[in-house]
Amino acid sequence: MIPVLHLTPLLHCQTRPRFSHPHPRRTGTPGSAFQSVSSGRRGVRRRLCRARSTSTDAPAAAQMDSSGQPLRRDLYAHIDPYDSGFLKVSDIHTIYYEQSGNPQGHPVVFLHGGPGAGTSPGNRKFFDPEFYRIVLFDQVFGGSWGSTLALAYSQTHPDKVTGIVLRGIFLLRKKELHWFYEGGAAAIFPDAWEPFRDFIPEDERDCFITAYLKRLTSSDANVQIEAAKRWTMWEMMTAHLIQNLDNVKRGEDDKFSLANNLLFFLQAFARIENHYFVNKGFLPSDSYLLDNVDKIRHIKAFIVQGRYDVCCPMMSAWDLHKAWPEAELKVVPDAGHSANEVGIAAELVAANEKLKDMLKK
């Protein structure tokens, strides 16, 4: 079988923005089943079919499976992983992984947001555990951001992917970073923006991403902590259509905002995300992911986008939709960024159900 990439953003993701509070890590070693997720397994034909393109609510007929039954739209029940561990990806980096669901099922890879956000147990609930082998990774350096990774991976390995579900599109272009970190989104959330802005002296406000890099890597631990808290709070206060107070409180937690507590903690959300944005995601060009859509045009794909997503505004989903009209675009009219907003979660589950129905044929 060939893996299905799923973003939530990430994606997705959730009642969470481009990040979620990482759950406790468990030790272990990757098994052979884990390796097959990236290498692919034989037995299921890769189906080439054009997805219906739409930017409005899909008609009722489109919400039925091939047997005429309504597609499921509610989340699945909580399940525990049957396998977990740490995968060594370089001489100095390891990433946490887990597998849940059906060990013999069709593998689906969940890519969280951030970068640096981490997965959470709720991420498993988007998938039918009887059909899918659900693989979650914590990307140590690297939803929104999950959509970036899903597109980059599938464009590099188009023969390894049978389907893609994307949420909160983030193409890591200059205009997207400028919108969120240089004052565009401040027009909608001025109250959340001012604490983020005011931490930086006026003579350094020509580039907030660079200014925060200086403070997130400061030799003064107190400066690091305060910079990480303000960076994280800005995102948490803008990630939902209606602000989620639990996420806001989480942003005030020193250990979540700055997991690199001198020598004892791994780098976490603020520093990892800032590092990737300073380096433009290490992509070759600003429009790289759009320029390479032809490589994945044959793959069945779904794009779920909140109309009022401030973190990853709809302009990116729309640009991707125009470049890739074969992918089915679903705009949720009453949602922001988080994958756990009711409308977005429902569309993500429905998209996974459509892929399941397709793969059963």
XYZ file of C-alpha atoms in Angstrom:
361
model
C 0.000 0.000 0.000
C 0.985 3.579 -0.552
C 0.495 6.108 2.244
C -2.159 8.791 2.256
C -0.764 12.117 3.438
C -3.054 14.032 5.754
C -2.437 17.525 6.898
C -3.991 19.361 9.631
C -2.321 21.498 10.030
C -1.959 21.929 9.675
C -2.625 20.485 9.717
C -4.376 20.307 11.500
C -4.952 21.086 14.717
C -6.841 20.555 17.599
C -8.928 22.896 18.992
C -5.538 24.192 18.190
C -3.791 26.527 15.805
C -0.677 25.554 13.865
C 0.459 23.820 17.050
C -0.803 21.582 19.834
C 0.499 20.795 23.308
C 2.739 17.753 22.873
C 1.726 14.699 24.861
C 4.258 12.738 27.008
C 6.788 10.850 24.945
C 7.247 7.098 25.203
C 10.424 5.295 24.304
C 10.689 2.455 21.836
C 12.181 1.425 18.528
C 10.629 1.700 15.095
C 9.222 -1.565 13.826
C 9.112 -2.852 10.302
C 5.501 -1.682 9.927
C 6.640 1.880 10.512
C 9.208 1.634 7.756
C 6.550 0.571 5.282
C 4.764 3.888 5.697
C 7.550 5.753 3.981
C 8.561 3.047 1.556
C 5.066 1.988 0.510
C 3.501 -1.471 0.359
C 2.179 -3.293 -2.678
C -1.371 -4.511 -3.030
C -3.489 -1.436 -3.686
C -3.575 0.204 -7.079
C -2.901 3.929 -7.232
C -6.031 5.424 -8.672
C -5.847 8.463 -10.849
C -8.983 10.512 -10.738
C -9.838 14.156 -10.894
C -11.287 15.686 -7.763
C -14.276 17.931 -8.127
C -13.379 21.605 -7.774
C -15.592 23.786 -5.628
C -15.242 26.797 -3.413
C -18.716 26.656 -1.902
C -20.745 24.175 0.088
C -20.864 20.870 -1.752
C -24.325 19.644 -2.799
C -25.870 16.814 -0.816
C -25.041 14.216 -3.477
C -21.330 14.948 -3.067
C -21.589 14.058 0.639
C -22.563 10.451 -0.060
C -20.248 7.493 -0.465
C -20.309 5.252 -3.523
C -23.052 3.098 -2.013
C -25.329 6.096 -1.496
C -24.813 6.295 2.276
C -24.144 9.659 3.966
C -20.489 10.313 4.687
C -19.510 10.326 8.336
C -18.615 13.819 9.572
C -18.117 13.402 13.322
C -14.835 12.498 14.968
C -14.025 8.911 15.887
C -13.639 7.747 19.493
C -10.337 7.976 21.324
C -7.891 5.121 20.750
C -4.441 4.376 22.149
C -1.376 3.677 20.007
C -0.180 0.097 19.634
C 3.377 1.186 18.811
C 5.501 4.225 19.580
C 9.117 5.260 19.791
C 11.798 7.578 18.516
C 13.149 7.556 14.984
C 16.740 8.689 14.477
C 16.817 11.009 11.463
C 20.332 12.431 11.764
C 23.378 12.290 14.006
C 21.781 14.755 16.424
C 18.006 14.556 15.815
C 15.313 12.045 16.679
C 11.566 12.398 16.177
C 8.754 10.813 18.122
C 6.346 8.590 16.208
C 3.330 6.455 17.028
C 0.990 4.078 15.242
C -2.635 3.385 16.054
C -5.677 1.908 14.383
C -5.469 -1.181 12.179
C -1.885 -2.523 11.856
C -2.843 -4.045 8.484
C -4.854 -1.035 7.352
C -4.120 1.583 4.720
C -1.350 3.820 6.137
C -2.164 7.487 6.651
C 0.527 9.928 7.786
C -0.637 12.860 9.914
C 1.550 15.986 9.655
C 1.072 18.492 12.466
C 1.402 22.244 12.283
C 3.950 24.741 13.462
C 6.632 23.808 12.668
C 7.480 22.478 16.102
C 3.946 22.112 17.443
C 3.831 18.407 18.220
C 1.005 15.925 17.917
C -1.759 15.188 20.415
C -3.996 12.159 21.087
C -6.936 13.958 19.462
C -5.200 13.821 16.086
C -6.034 10.101 15.854
C -9.761 10.842 15.921
C -9.944 12.138 12.332
C -9.501 8.599 10.969
C -11.489 5.361 10.935
C -9.302 3.106 13.139
C -10.658 -0.049 11.529
C -9.581 1.035 8.040
C -6.493 3.202 8.544
C -3.094 2.521 10.062
C -2.658 5.951 11.636
C 0.921 7.225 11.818
C 1.700 10.388 13.793
C 5.081 12.128 13.828
C 6.411 14.929 16.000
C 8.541 16.911 13.604
C 11.389 18.231 15.684
C 12.313 20.752 13.011
C 9.573 21.116 10.953
C -1.713 22.062 9.202
C -0.863 24.768 8.040
C 2.811 23.807 8.224
C 1.609 20.237 7.728
C 0.178 21.299 4.374
C 3.602 22.670 3.470
C 5.224 19.340 4.299
C 2.527 17.307 2.569
C 2.925 19.270 -0.651
C 6.720 19.175 -0.511
C 6.812 15.425 0.176
C 4.242 14.486 -2.439
C 5.951 16.636 -5.081
C 9.246 14.891 -4.294
C 7.724 11.396 -4.114
C 4.509 11.498 -6.189
C 4.571 7.723 -6.653
C 4.335 7.150 -2.891
C 1.045 8.985 -2.288
C -2.513 7.871 -3.070
C -4.322 10.867 -1.614
C -3.832 14.138 0.237
C -6.065 15.991 2.683
C -4.871 19.547 3.314
C -6.115 22.096 5.821
C -5.216 25.747 6.417
C -2.938 26.106 3.404
C 0.508 27.517 4.101
C 2.821 27.834 1.097
C 5.551 29.610 3.065
C 5.714 32.560 0.699
C 7.035 35.984 1.663
C 3.583 37.566 1.459
C 2.145 34.974 3.857
C 4.872 35.556 6.438
C 4.549 39.302 5.962
C 0.773 39.139 6.474
C 1.018 37.404 9.826
C 4.278 38.698 11.290
C 4.671 42.188 9.854
C 1.321 43.769 10.677
C -1.311 42.544 8.228
C -3.237 40.362 10.667
C -2.891 43.143 13.239
C -5.763 44.927 11.486
C -8.065 42.159 12.732
C -6.444 41.453 16.102
C -4.865 44.773 17.208
C -5.264 43.840 20.884
C -3.263 40.637 20.408
C -0.726 42.321 18.096
C 0.385 45.146 20.377
C 2.078 42.955 23.046
C 3.881 41.089 20.239
C 4.917 44.376 18.599
C 5.825 46.280 21.746
C 8.436 43.750 22.865
C 10.584 44.885 19.924
C 12.192 48.365 19.926
C 10.883 50.686 17.237
C 14.196 50.777 15.395
C 14.026 46.973 14.854
C 10.443 46.716 13.648
C 11.334 46.536 9.963
C 11.364 42.716 10.327
C 9.769 41.165 13.383
C 10.834 37.622 12.478
C 14.496 38.637 12.545
C 14.037 40.742 15.664
C 12.474 37.817 17.501
C 15.254 35.501 16.346
C 17.736 37.744 18.145
C 15.760 37.478 21.381
C 14.796 33.806 21.131
C 18.507 32.997 20.902
C 19.611 35.577 23.468
C 22.195 34.642 26.087
C 19.731 35.995 28.668
C 17.297 33.220 29.612
C 14.688 35.733 30.783
C 14.723 37.438 27.392
C 14.341 34.051 25.669
C 11.365 33.135 27.823
C 9.572 36.447 27.328
C 10.173 36.397 23.567
C 8.862 32.831 23.309
C 5.751 33.672 25.319
C 4.907 36.708 23.188
C 5.533 34.838 19.924
C 3.347 31.950 21.042
C 0.575 34.107 22.477
C 0.247 36.036 19.212
C -0.517 32.817 17.339
C -2.746 31.336 20.009
C -4.919 34.428 20.188
C -5.491 34.444 16.421
C -5.997 30.753 15.676
C -9.761 30.504 16.195
C -12.764 32.332 14.878
C -13.696 32.749 18.545
C -10.685 32.839 20.851
C -9.994 29.602 22.736
C -9.115 30.498 26.321
C -7.475 27.128 27.010
C -4.987 27.748 24.214
C -4.353 31.278 25.431
C -3.568 30.007 28.933
C -1.247 27.387 27.439
C 0.713 30.148 25.763
C 1.426 31.625 29.176
C 3.139 28.398 30.271
C 6.916 28.931 30.263
C 7.753 25.300 29.481
C 5.409 25.169 26.493
C 6.490 28.517 25.113
C 10.189 27.790 25.534
C 10.941 24.098 25.788
C 14.652 24.916 25.384
C 15.046 25.844 29.066
C 18.822 26.347 28.906
C 20.373 22.843 28.840
C 17.488 20.582 29.801
C 14.687 20.953 27.293
C 14.446 20.408 23.574
C 13.771 23.403 21.419
C 10.050 23.925 21.057
C 7.472 25.903 19.288
C 8.697 29.496 19.195
C 12.342 28.872 18.337
C 11.694 26.063 15.866
C 9.041 28.020 14.007
C 11.110 31.182 13.924
C 14.145 29.251 12.654
C 12.188 27.866 9.718
C 10.641 31.200 8.849
C 13.960 33.046 8.937
C 15.212 30.458 6.443
C 12.032 30.567 4.287
C 11.368 26.900 5.037
C 14.530 25.937 3.150
C 12.506 25.899 -0.071
C 14.375 26.721 -3.309
C 12.103 29.621 -4.297
C 9.201 31.663 -3.000
C 6.621 29.972 -5.251
C 8.190 26.520 -5.233
C 5.128 24.583 -4.027
C 2.852 26.226 -6.594
C 5.386 25.858 -9.379
C 5.539 22.084 -8.875
C 1.826 21.286 -8.729
C 2.032 19.464 -12.074
C 3.944 16.667 -10.324
C 0.934 15.837 -8.133
C -1.967 16.822 -10.367
C -2.967 13.157 -10.707
C -3.293 12.580 -6.939
C -6.721 12.647 -5.338
C -6.714 15.697 -3.074
C -8.960 17.683 -0.758
C -8.376 21.215 0.520
C -10.260 22.348 3.643
C -9.993 26.045 4.458
C -11.610 28.234 7.092
C -12.978 31.381 5.493
C -11.749 33.520 8.400
C -8.382 31.864 8.941
C -6.083 34.675 10.071
C -2.941 32.573 10.575
C -3.053 31.124 7.056
C -5.463 33.371 5.166
C -7.594 31.997 2.383
C -5.538 33.681 -0.339
C -3.106 30.740 -0.186
C -5.798 28.082 -0.446
C -7.292 30.034 -3.351
C -3.937 30.313 -5.130
C -3.416 26.563 -4.707
C -6.954 25.893 -5.920
C -6.366 27.925 -9.090
C -3.090 26.140 -9.778
C -4.627 22.747 -8.942
C -8.329 22.827 -9.909
C -8.451 19.011 -9.864
C -8.271 19.145 -6.056
C -11.592 19.570 -4.263
C -11.706 22.826 -2.301
C -14.078 23.124 0.631
C -14.353 26.539 2.277
C -15.869 26.415 5.766
C -17.840 29.665 6.092
C -17.828 29.927 9.898
C -14.299 28.870 10.858
C -10.835 30.231 11.462
C -7.579 28.259 11.486
C -7.913 25.455 14.019
C -8.634 21.940 12.792
C -10.864 21.337 15.780
C -13.318 24.058 14.904
C -16.551 22.172 14.346
C -16.961 22.841 10.633
C -13.337 22.139 9.754
C -13.214 18.917 11.778
C -16.375 17.711 10.025
C -14.915 18.396 6.577
C -11.634 16.665 7.448
C -13.446 13.545 8.606
C -15.628 13.620 5.478
C -12.547 13.906 3.254
C -10.951 10.911 4.953
C -14.168 8.982 4.481
C -14.149 9.813 0.761
C -10.586 8.544 0.446
C -11.507 5.406 2.366
C -14.409 4.797 -0.004
C -12.114 5.318 -3.000
C -9.444 2.954 -1.654
C -11.949 0.188 -0.984
C -12.846 -0.049 -4.672
